[in-house]
Amino acid sequence: MRISKLFTKTTKDAPADEVAKNAQLLIRAGFVYKEMAGVYAYLPLGKKVLDNIIQIIREEMDAIGGNEISLTALQPKHNWESSGRWNDEVMDVWFKTKLANGAELGLAPTHEEPLTQLMKNFISSYRDLPVYPYQFQIKFRNELRSKSGLMRGREFWMKDLYSFSRNQEEHDNFYELVSSAYDKVYDRLGIGDITYKTFASGGSFAKYSHEFQTLSDVGEDKIYVHDGRKLAINEEVYTDEVLDDLGLSRDDLVEKKAVEVGNIFTLGTKFSDALDLAYTDIDGESKKVIMGSYGIGPSRLMGLIAEHFSDDKGLVWPESIAPAKVYLVSIGSDEAISLADDLYDELMQAGIEVIYDDRDERPGAKFADAELMGIPYRVTVSDRLIVDNKFEITSRKTNMTNILTHDELLAKLS
RNA sequence: CGGGGUGUGGCGCAGUUGAUAGCGCGCUCGGUUUGGGACCGAGAGGUCGAAGGUUUGAGUCCUUUCACCCCGACCA
């Protein structure tokens, strides 16, 4: 992508009313636009990052047998009345509205009910199970207070996977499979080392659910971490009984602040009971489907990663989700520009994503933008380098610079 | 939803005891610059969040309201 074709611009100042560092940087770098409190639009570079995060999650969900779907944001109330969750006392985050004919509607805050209803069309035999539909969708939640930039919005991207299993054992196996898939997702996003599988309250059908909590000073959750076993306990279930269960003592654990970046939850028959989702087993008996739900918030992850991987110059994206791998800067004469043009074409043809700063700007401005945008490698083409047939490459993360030949540069970037 | 704070060109801000709005960034044009956010000159751009009120006169005082931010409670 050429900067000259990119409609966004960077700014030196962040909006005064935006305090969260992730939103400040993302707005300054032109990745997102704030529509209102807790509601952000994704601009070209931000959309790219979000899509990259989503793609990593998609690959890992597909790898464990997920079937990607796309459910509706508009929700008629009847499914939700079956489960009791249409009631504002039970689910207090609803955005509700009406059809022209007066019928009540809600904007989906989650999708257990509609998906359970939908699956009744496709599940009737034990042969139809297990199945694992999932989707990426904007969820709507009327939070009393949104905050922390992208990390707590009133509309936000969520990956929600649901499991439909024949029995508890089948469910438990898949539950563990999802857990390991989540580990892979966080590893690929570059936050695996600071993300802990965390014991949390389980609801009616399981003793525990599990959250994936990433350590962060801006985290809203308090967890107790055991580094050796790479697990943690959420404050809400930090009791002697739980410690006994896990064979831990308080001395082994350290209190940390963290951001919940995923959760896996055993639903049991809560929704299959409410909406009557049953199958006929091999023995001819009708049985209720055992369900689970598994969430990851791609937009929250984007905010968290922006916040975590940043410094005084701006964003520092992990290579796996950066909007491009290379920020190409040309400095000086027409000859340097022409050489940069050629390099841009060559890198793009080699499948290496490049943001080419082809503006008539001074070097300092280009360098500053490369750093603010957090592109992993900055490649410079300039008159002083041309003389020796060399290119300069600088790592955003380490700030190390190498002067390379054309072939060395391509080898390094491939 | 309780407590606190803030709304003035696109962004960041100033505006005194009330007298019809100014600075920096950005933007446009001209020129000079070109390895760390250049400089000089000339310009454009604001019914001061909204509504009502007090006053000869309101960005400034009063009332109402909306929005945003922070702390708390709640929540992926």
XYZ file of C-alpha atoms (C1' of nucleotides) in Angstrom:
490
model
C 0.000 0.000 0.000
C 1.252 3.428 -0.888
C 0.822 6.062 1.787
C -0.206 8.479 -0.948
C -3.255 6.282 -1.563
C -4.107 5.894 2.113
C -6.786 8.325 3.254
C -5.814 8.307 6.919
C -3.214 10.569 8.471
C -1.176 10.431 11.614
C -1.314 13.139 14.255
C 1.016 14.275 16.987
C -1.746 14.928 19.471
C -4.290 12.451 20.727
C -7.811 13.651 21.513
C -7.852 15.020 25.045
C -10.860 12.985 26.111
C -9.215 9.692 25.204
C -7.162 8.532 28.144
C -6.589 4.863 27.331
C -3.152 4.450 25.794
C -4.298 1.863 23.271
C -6.974 4.148 21.867
C -4.670 7.172 21.903
C -2.038 5.400 19.855
C -4.513 3.735 17.521
C -6.249 7.057 16.862
C -2.991 8.956 16.407
C -1.693 6.359 13.973
C -4.969 6.411 12.050
C -6.005 2.826 12.828
C -9.377 3.586 14.412
C -11.927 6.382 14.633
C -13.992 6.964 17.718
C -17.652 7.241 16.847
C -18.831 7.569 20.450
C -17.961 6.191 23.855
C -17.033 2.549 23.492
C -17.748 2.505 19.769
C -14.863 2.555 17.320
C -14.669 2.349 13.538
C -11.771 0.467 11.989
C -9.820 2.393 9.351
C -7.688 0.688 6.684
C -4.677 -0.131 8.844
C -6.778 -1.029 11.867
C -9.036 -3.210 9.764
C -5.958 -5.012 8.540
C -4.795 -5.753 12.082
C -8.258 -6.869 13.158
C -8.514 -9.140 10.122
C -5.098 -10.608 10.869
C -6.145 -11.411 14.432
C -9.400 -12.918 13.183
C -7.567 -15.018 10.615
C -5.288 -16.542 13.246
C -8.280 -17.440 15.393
C -10.140 -18.806 12.355
C -7.251 -21.093 11.458
C -7.096 -22.516 14.966
C -10.863 -22.994 15.188
C -10.941 -24.741 11.827
C -8.087 -26.953 12.982
C -10.239 -28.402 15.783
C -13.275 -28.963 13.592
C -15.051 -25.628 13.772
C -17.701 -24.749 11.180
C -17.723 -21.026 10.505
C -21.132 -19.371 10.278
C -22.594 -15.898 10.630
C -25.634 -15.417 12.810
C -27.875 -12.357 12.939
C -27.434 -9.313 15.110
C -31.184 -8.642 15.111
C -32.898 -10.940 17.562
C -36.615 -11.632 18.030
C -37.459 -12.002 21.677
C -39.084 -15.440 21.721
C -35.886 -17.518 21.865
C -34.642 -15.408 24.713
C -37.874 -15.665 26.640
C -37.464 -19.432 26.586
C -34.237 -19.130 28.524
C -35.371 -16.200 30.664
C -32.665 -13.945 29.324
C -34.993 -11.458 27.602
C -35.668 -10.062 31.067
C -33.579 -6.960 31.757
C -33.141 -8.094 35.342
C -31.404 -11.234 34.107
C -29.474 -9.747 31.174
C -28.884 -6.081 31.846
C -26.869 -5.217 28.739
C -29.584 -5.429 26.102
C -30.022 -2.860 23.400
C -33.694 -3.272 22.604
C -35.693 -1.775 19.791
C -38.846 -2.446 17.792
C -39.916 -3.464 14.334
C -42.211 -1.140 12.389
C -45.139 -3.357 13.392
C -44.269 -2.963 17.040
C -42.663 -6.353 17.609
C -39.796 -6.212 20.084
C -36.245 -6.852 18.949
C -32.848 -6.908 20.582
C -29.315 -6.478 19.292
C -27.518 -9.690 20.135
C -25.152 -9.500 23.123
C -24.287 -13.207 22.652
C -25.773 -16.081 20.665
C -26.543 -19.181 22.728
C -30.310 -18.988 22.299
C -30.590 -18.286 18.565
C -27.946 -20.859 17.713
C -29.566 -23.519 19.892
C -32.873 -22.815 18.162
C -31.189 -22.957 14.751
C -29.440 -26.228 15.491
C -32.770 -27.933 16.180
C -33.139 -28.042 12.402
C -29.975 -30.051 12.016
C -29.598 -32.185 15.127
C -31.876 -35.138 15.648
C -29.643 -38.208 15.809
C -26.485 -39.149 17.667
C -25.045 -39.355 14.148
C -25.426 -35.573 13.853
C -23.106 -34.959 16.791
C -20.740 -33.578 17.816
C -20.711 -30.256 15.928
C -18.842 -27.029 16.505
C -20.250 -23.930 14.828
C -18.501 -20.616 15.393
C -18.576 -17.102 14.087
C -16.980 -13.686 14.180
C -19.482 -10.990 14.857
C -20.036 -7.612 16.414
C -21.774 -8.053 19.738
C -23.792 -5.279 21.314
C -23.747 -4.683 25.024
C -25.178 -1.633 26.676
C -22.464 -1.271 29.265
C -23.134 1.225 32.017
C -19.685 2.497 31.457
C -17.375 1.710 28.606
C -13.706 2.396 29.077
C -10.145 1.439 28.325
C -10.400 2.223 24.625
C -10.999 -0.869 22.533
C -10.890 -3.080 25.597
C -14.432 -2.444 26.799
C -16.763 -1.265 24.085
C -20.509 -1.165 23.652
C -20.075 -2.925 20.363
C -17.122 -5.214 19.930
C -15.886 -8.065 17.799
C -16.233 -11.509 19.252
C -15.386 -14.977 18.113
C -17.968 -17.246 19.636
C -17.710 -20.983 19.257
C -20.353 -23.372 20.553
C -20.028 -27.095 21.047
C -22.868 -29.584 20.773
C -21.894 -32.934 22.207
C -23.575 -36.252 22.944
C -22.310 -36.718 26.450
C -20.104 -35.291 29.129
C -16.987 -37.173 28.096
C -17.246 -35.988 24.528
C -17.790 -32.475 25.810
C -14.851 -32.637 28.189
C -12.514 -33.804 25.449
C -13.520 -30.962 23.186
C -13.274 -28.480 26.042
C -9.623 -29.429 26.458
C -9.093 -29.263 22.721
C -10.387 -25.693 22.667
C -8.149 -24.848 25.580
C -5.077 -25.955 23.661
C -6.276 -24.181 20.515
C -6.562 -20.995 22.566
C -2.985 -21.450 23.750
C -1.914 -21.594 20.113
C -3.867 -18.458 19.291
C -2.224 -16.451 22.073
C 1.202 -17.799 21.168
C 0.725 -16.720 17.583
C -0.437 -13.293 18.720
C 2.770 -12.878 20.686
C 1.165 -12.850 24.139
C 1.436 -16.530 24.999
C 4.059 -15.980 27.671
C 1.913 -13.517 29.616
C -1.432 -15.248 29.138
C -2.655 -17.620 31.840
C -5.402 -20.182 31.826
C -7.390 -19.027 34.812
C -9.893 -20.863 36.946
C -13.196 -19.031 37.278
C -16.694 -19.801 38.444
C -18.362 -22.505 36.453
C -22.096 -21.979 36.707
C -24.660 -24.762 37.166
C -23.055 -27.498 35.093
C -19.377 -27.419 35.927
C -17.322 -26.565 38.934
C -15.113 -24.241 36.930
C -15.017 -22.306 33.740
C -11.698 -21.073 32.413
C -10.672 -17.629 31.403
C -7.561 -16.752 29.469
C -6.081 -13.780 31.253
C -3.254 -11.656 29.899
C -1.189 -9.799 32.457
C -1.532 -6.060 32.086
C -1.376 -3.057 34.354
C -4.566 -1.792 32.776
C -6.372 -5.049 33.444
C -9.709 -4.936 35.212
C -9.439 -8.414 36.677
C -7.382 -9.548 39.614
C -5.900 -13.018 39.325
C -3.530 -15.152 41.373
C -0.785 -16.587 39.212
C 1.252 -19.756 39.568
C 4.141 -19.361 37.158
C 5.524 -22.887 37.418
C 2.247 -24.480 36.387
C 1.301 -21.597 34.087
C -2.134 -21.237 35.604
C -4.040 -18.727 37.653
C -7.116 -18.356 39.819
C -9.579 -15.538 39.385
C -10.131 -13.420 42.468
C -13.806 -14.407 42.437
C -13.010 -18.050 43.230
C -9.818 -17.537 45.209
C -10.859 -19.725 48.149
C -9.272 -22.417 50.259
C -11.489 -25.017 48.628
C -10.276 -24.117 45.150
C -6.669 -24.027 46.314
C -7.134 -27.525 47.731
C -8.621 -28.721 44.460
C -5.606 -27.500 42.580
C -3.093 -28.597 45.174
C -1.837 -25.073 45.664
C -1.266 -22.858 48.651
C -1.507 -19.105 48.827
C 2.264 -18.890 49.172
C 2.685 -20.248 45.640
C 0.564 -17.561 44.041
C 1.188 -13.971 43.097
C -1.531 -11.369 42.700
C -1.597 -9.725 39.265
C -3.852 -7.508 37.222
C -4.993 -9.010 33.938
C -7.275 -8.628 30.947
C -9.649 -11.433 30.050
C -8.917 -12.262 26.428
C -10.910 -15.465 26.171
C -13.112 -17.821 28.084
C -14.360 -21.370 27.793
C -17.521 -22.404 29.504
C -19.466 -25.599 30.053
C -23.137 -24.861 29.474
C -24.377 -28.407 30.066
C -28.049 -28.654 29.149
C -28.990 -25.148 30.216
C -29.967 -24.047 26.722
C -30.857 -27.435 25.280
C -33.350 -27.762 28.137
C -34.720 -24.263 27.669
C -35.122 -24.577 23.906
C -35.621 -28.349 23.799
C -32.631 -29.387 21.757
C -32.505 -33.185 21.944
C -31.211 -36.071 19.866
C -32.057 -39.749 19.641
C -29.184 -41.872 20.870
C -28.080 -45.227 19.498
C -30.247 -46.937 22.106
C -33.348 -45.092 20.862
C -33.560 -42.813 23.846
C -34.062 -39.059 23.534
C -31.272 -37.147 25.226
C -30.464 -33.490 25.671
C -27.448 -32.118 23.861
C -24.507 -31.087 26.057
C -23.281 -27.621 25.130
C -20.300 -25.390 25.694
C -19.454 -21.840 24.665
C -16.031 -20.446 23.912
C -15.295 -16.769 23.342
C -12.391 -14.633 22.225
C -12.624 -10.896 21.641
C -10.544 -9.887 18.617
C -11.143 -6.175 19.137
C -10.216 -6.376 22.785
C -7.095 -8.301 21.792
C -6.211 -5.553 19.353
C -6.509 -2.975 22.120
C -4.549 -5.074 24.558
C -1.749 -5.804 22.100
C -1.596 -2.143 21.065
C -1.325 -1.189 24.701
C 1.172 -3.879 25.657
C 3.501 -3.642 22.677
C 4.104 0.073 22.574
C 6.735 2.588 23.598
C 7.186 6.340 23.626
C 7.371 6.407 19.838
C 4.172 4.501 19.220
C 2.865 1.051 18.433
C 5.050 -2.051 18.068
C 2.983 -4.746 16.372
C 3.980 -8.404 16.517
C 4.817 -9.515 12.993
C 1.923 -11.973 12.946
C -0.717 -9.259 12.987
C 1.040 -6.080 11.818
C -0.779 -4.262 9.006
C 2.371 -4.788 6.926
C 5.778 -6.324 7.444
C 7.787 -3.485 5.932
C 7.589 0.297 5.985
C 9.518 1.461 2.949
C 11.045 4.945 3.042
C 12.663 6.715 0.127
C 14.963 9.647 0.749
C 16.595 11.987 -1.703
C 16.988 12.101 -5.469
C 14.784 10.762 -8.239
C 17.192 7.873 -8.489
C 16.474 6.811 -4.922
C 12.750 7.164 -5.519
C 12.933 5.068 -8.640
C 14.895 2.397 -6.818
C 12.349 2.412 -3.984
C 9.538 2.053 -6.533
C 11.258 -1.026 -7.928
C 11.854 -2.499 -4.488
C 8.206 -1.928 -3.577
C 7.036 -3.846 -6.638
C 9.532 -6.602 -6.022
C 8.585 -7.087 -2.369
C 4.880 -7.058 -3.128
C 5.412 -9.648 -5.833
C 7.302 -11.766 -3.352
C 4.202 -11.691 -1.132
C 5.746 -9.388 1.464
C 3.328 -6.742 2.614
C 4.730 -3.250 2.351
C 3.561 0.193 3.333
C 5.448 2.458 0.958
C 5.904 6.018 2.169
C 6.017 7.651 -1.241
C 5.112 11.107 0.047
C 7.232 14.173 -0.557
C 7.995 14.439 3.137
C 11.191 14.940 5.041
C 12.913 11.812 6.346
C 12.153 12.625 9.972
C 8.428 12.717 9.312
C 8.539 9.366 7.520
C 10.603 7.719 10.246
C 8.273 9.064 12.922
C 5.226 7.662 11.127
C 6.902 4.293 10.600
C 7.487 4.131 14.334
C 4.043 5.409 15.331
C 2.367 2.822 13.097
C 4.549 0.115 14.586
C 5.501 -1.663 11.381
C 8.057 -4.410 12.225
C 10.730 -3.430 9.686
C 11.633 -0.080 8.220
C 13.575 -0.266 4.968
C 15.298 2.881 3.744
C 16.427 3.665 0.228
C 18.586 6.786 -0.007
C 21.287 8.408 -2.087
C 24.013 7.691 0.430
C 23.081 3.972 0.388
C 22.730 3.725 -3.379
C 26.394 4.557 -3.827
C 27.304 1.211 -2.256
C 24.285 -0.638 -3.635
C 22.970 -1.100 -0.109
C 19.663 -0.907 1.744
C 19.063 -0.101 5.357
C 16.721 -2.157 7.510
C 15.726 -1.241 11.052
C 13.742 -3.384 13.446
C 10.944 -1.520 15.216
C 11.182 -3.840 18.196
C 14.929 -3.757 18.822
C 15.803 -0.542 16.955
C 18.772 -2.447 15.462
C 19.864 -1.292 12.024
C 21.609 -3.367 9.372
C 23.002 -2.240 6.035
C 22.364 -5.005 3.529
C 22.761 -5.801 -0.120
C 19.651 -6.311 -2.209
C 19.859 -10.093 -1.935
C 20.565 -10.038 1.774
C 17.565 -7.793 2.295
C 15.222 -10.110 0.413
C 16.570 -13.109 2.258
C 15.980 -11.398 5.590
C 12.414 -10.442 4.730
C 11.377 -13.748 3.195
C -26.292 4.008 38.268
C -23.602 7.204 42.517
C -19.379 10.807 42.914
C -16.009 14.192 40.273
C -14.338 16.801 35.875
C -14.561 18.809 30.796
C -17.150 20.871 26.217
C -14.097 27.354 22.181
C -11.851 26.053 13.768
C -9.970 18.976 11.931
C -6.554 18.201 16.674
C -4.189 20.420 21.212
C -5.158 24.832 24.024
C -5.761 30.398 25.823
C -9.639 33.825 26.550
C -8.947 38.711 32.993
C -13.951 42.532 36.545
C -19.387 40.581 30.681
C -17.855 44.764 25.298
C -18.852 40.733 19.181
C -12.845 35.451 19.672
C -6.827 34.250 19.654
C -2.276 30.811 19.681
C 0.244 26.086 18.263
C -0.303 21.747 15.068
C -2.682 20.522 10.636
C -4.680 22.604 5.761
C -4.099 25.988 0.865
C -0.685 29.020 -2.312
C 4.487 30.820 -3.385
C 9.632 30.218 -2.356
C 13.825 27.929 0.003
C 14.903 23.099 2.085
C 15.607 17.193 2.225
C 18.884 11.070 7.092
C 14.895 12.330 12.689
C 8.211 15.318 12.755
C 12.002 22.056 8.181
C 11.950 27.506 7.403
C 10.062 32.284 5.400
C 5.897 34.872 3.360
C 0.669 35.062 2.096
C -4.207 32.764 3.080
C -8.677 29.718 4.312
C -11.293 27.875 8.383
C -15.202 29.043 14.569
C -23.460 31.273 15.135
C -17.691 29.263 21.600
C -21.982 21.386 22.718
C -27.575 22.576 22.553
C -32.006 25.215 24.264
C -33.936 28.990 27.193
C -33.063 33.258 30.388
C -30.625 37.902 32.706
C -28.336 42.303 30.361
C -27.694 48.062 26.188
C -24.232 43.944 25.378
C -22.876 36.798 27.045
C -17.446 32.252 25.209
C -17.836 34.626 30.155
C -23.615 35.151 34.611
C -28.350 31.906 35.627
C -31.593 27.504 34.398
C -32.346 23.157 31.733
C -30.342 19.572 28.628
C -26.873 16.617 25.673
C -22.126 14.573 25.065
C -17.338 13.070 26.573
C -13.606 11.622 30.340
C -12.088 9.859 35.319
C -13.187 7.031 40.158
C -16.634 3.419 42.054
C -20.381 -0.522 41.379
C -21.450 -3.950 37.178
C -19.669 -6.728 33.040
C -16.408 -10.471 27.416
